[in-house]
Amino acid sequence: MKAIFILLLLCLPLLTVAQPNYYYPSAKNLNKNIPTPEEFLGYPIGSHHTRHDKIVEYIKTLDRLSDRFVVEEIGSTIGHRVQVVAKITSPANHSRLEEIRKKNLEGATDIPIVIQLGYNVHGNEPSSSEAALITAYYLAASEDEETLKWLNDMVILLDPVYNPDGRDRHTHWANMHKGSPFVSDPLDREHNEAWPGGRTNHYWFDLNRDWFLGVHPESRNRMKFFHQWRPYVMTDHHEMGSNSSFYFDPGKYTSNNPIVPAYLYDVVHPKFAEYFAEGLNSIGSLYFTKEAYDKLYPGYGSSYVNFYGGIGILFEQASSRGHVQETTTIPLTFGFTIRNQFYASLATIRASIAEKDMLRKLRKDFFSSAMSQAKASPIKGYVFGEPKDATRTAAFINLLLMHQIEVYELGQSITANGKTFEKGKSFVVPTAQTNYIMVRSAFEKDITYRDSTFYDASTWSLVHAFNMPHAEVKGAFTKGNLLQAPSKSMMPVVKSNYAYLMDITDYNAHRAINKLQSSNVIVRTSFKPFSIMNNGVEKNFPHGSIVIPVQQQKISADELYVAVKEANQSAGVDFYSVETGLNSKGVDLGSAAVRTIKKPKVLMPIGVGVSGYEAGEAWHLLDQRIGMPVSKVDLLNFSRINLNDYTVIVMVGGTYPSDKAMSDKIKIWVQAGGTLITLKTASEWAIKQGIVKEKLVAIDTVKNPKRVDFEWAADTEGAKQIGGSIFQVDLDITNPIGFGYTDRKVSVYRNGRTFLQPGKTPYNTIAQYTASPLIGGYIHKTDIKRVANSAAVLFAPEGQGRVILFSDNPNFRGTWYGTNKMFLNALFFGSLISLPTNFGEEE
Ligand SMILES: [Zn+2]
């Protein structure tokens, strides 16, 4: 009763008093021709969650009514929601905005300072976008002297919603469960979203990791806009647990990125913090700094700009997650959280104006430090290229170009670190370039860390994620042309009366297989290598190469030719036409080693307990890169599924129920011929449920633990987690899971603690961690012993079927192009793996 009484008191001012008094008590002159968000929306800010389309409509209304606003559409999301940025400045500045933009890129100092305010990258942290609305209103309507000065001296880029699809998922959830009166009970459905929640985007990816990876359109559009403008300041507004207060930078000292000049962390952040403190002090709000949050990884909205000589600022507000929620003190209202975010926005503007000389110095020093770091480095360039995989190489180059890293064709073939890189097939990134700090971030695996607990990854080397052959060049090299975009030459498909062949080393090979199978083509794969003579030159086809005979098809030779051409167009991979089955080397095309690939029909259990990220990564891969439908079935419906309708089950990491009915159902299906693919903790589950007989590496509990003071518990235990590091495995490239790999040594990403023992037979450890496997990043000394020589990928034959167990997630963040292939091989070729029947007999 008492709680409800307090609640009513808290809500009263919000619902009945005109908005300006709560949000901007000190505003003197507000232009009456500009509608407040309340007038526009028909409800007070904080009393309802504002839909994304209404946010866009309001921002566009300000564009129409105010000569301070110009709105640009920078793209749209997977869910067809438009991404807008409002460019806010004085009418005089607007008349020369393009000139300001260009001069800003050149580093001019006699122009208004450019900053960006960004909101709601996590869709279910909604106070930020509501604060964006009132910030936009204030900048459009305020006639106060201070505001006029801001508009005169700044260009403010305001992006109200970084993650429109996630924002709307949460918005609908909060609004559809809203009570009248509000229900503050934390257990109420309003405060507890259904799986997977609104944090992520359409494919359940965390967009606040994607600034570096650019996997999704939201990020790619934003990165393009960022590089057109290069603001000095970028904010990133978030929410955290309801019982917390408010956070602003500086962050944890030991989590500062060591290759970014320290002036940012030591001087600029503390200075800006004074303004944030002043803003929040004025309304009595509590806050903290320095104790948490990481600035290491370049892919956060609050860190990306740090790698281009700016300051990224993280704000975290305790979440009301819903309209009002009880806490350990008084109920936290949505309006209160919005007001803090709004005050942080205004404080950012105040700080940026007052400290603009500091910001100019930050940028200038950053780029001169980058150039002197580059000069001092023994590495003169990074050479790379995978001539046998044009798709993967192009994707890697695209990513470098997205970060405005200069990439050149290699002018002359060179040998570096024992590897030869050929002119015409290789590329080089010189270290002597403006964006050297970003170059290092993309290529280095050991950016020194000063801490052992990680909020996220401890390494993010892109060159390893792409499993890209590369080397550091310490001597001279010759540059060719500067690349604007990767180019690709494709061989036209010649009609065959006998067979078409395809090498599967290209990343898009599985896309081509899927396209062919969807056109009703029977596709085969060769378990043994062979060679053909092609225009007088011997062409080698390694293990796994694709064979498509023209006869023994359900479709005619003409239809087949069309289907092959379509696959070639869709996937950009080459097909060779042959008129004979007699090969120059290796097996012939009619060999028993050439086996028919069953068209996969994939089921992926999802729902509460399953990792939304990992499920989303598998879904995104199959949807976007392969073009294959995948049935995502909620675990709650598992008992109703007829598993015989599927050939492959993918179980990503998660906490699955120790439900015997479920595991028996899967076991029977596997025994009857199904292919089960398990990742990370799903592999543990399959072992513990007895679906396979493989074993985990034991993790013994320490008998007499050393005594440690309570204060250090979090740090000590945190140091045992694997935040994300890169390791080397040895891959059996004659096993179908290794098909299409050119090198046995492959980099894998590990951020979990599933340790698999090597297989029970000599043949079923498909990928094994090497004896000293750590390539880059942090791992606790006890875990490195567990990882060394353990199995990374196992194959377990069970009855007519098989289980393929991964200790890690090969699809991490949509960026591990290097390991996606093992996963796709498991999916397409898994059903073809078997061991000889007499296996296990004594020799
Ligand atoms: Zn967040």
CSV table of N, CA, C and O and ligand atoms in Angstrom, one decimal, residues 122 125 199 238-239 316, ligand 1:
chain,number,residue,atom,x,y,z
A,122,HIS,N,21.1,-0.3,-27.7
A,122,HIS,CA,20.4,-1.5,-27.1
A,122,HIS,C,18.9,-1.2,-27.0
A,122,HIS,O,18.5,-0.3,-26.2
A,125,GLU,N,16.9,-0.4,-23.8
A,125,GLU,CA,17.4,0.6,-22.9
A,125,GLU,C,16.8,2.0,-23.4
A,125,GLU,O,17.5,2.8,-23.9
A,199,ARG,N,17.2,-6.0,-26.9
A,199,ARG,CA,18.5,-5.5,-26.8
A,199,ARG,C,19.2,-5.4,-28.2
A,199,ARG,O,19.8,-4.5,-28.6
A,238,HIS,N,23.1,4.3,-22.6
A,238,HIS,CA,22.7,3.0,-22.2
A,238,HIS,C,21.9,3.0,-20.9
A,238,HIS,O,21.7,4.0,-20.3
A,239,GLU,N,21.5,1.7,-20.6
A,239,GLU,CA,20.9,1.5,-19.3
A,239,GLU,C,21.5,0.3,-18.6
A,239,GLU,O,22.0,-0.6,-19.3
A,316,GLU,N,25.4,5.3,-18.7
A,316,GLU,CA,24.6,4.2,-18.3
A,316,GLU,C,23.7,4.7,-17.2
A,316,GLU,O,24.1,5.2,-16.2
B,1,ZN,ZN,23.5,-1.0,-23.3
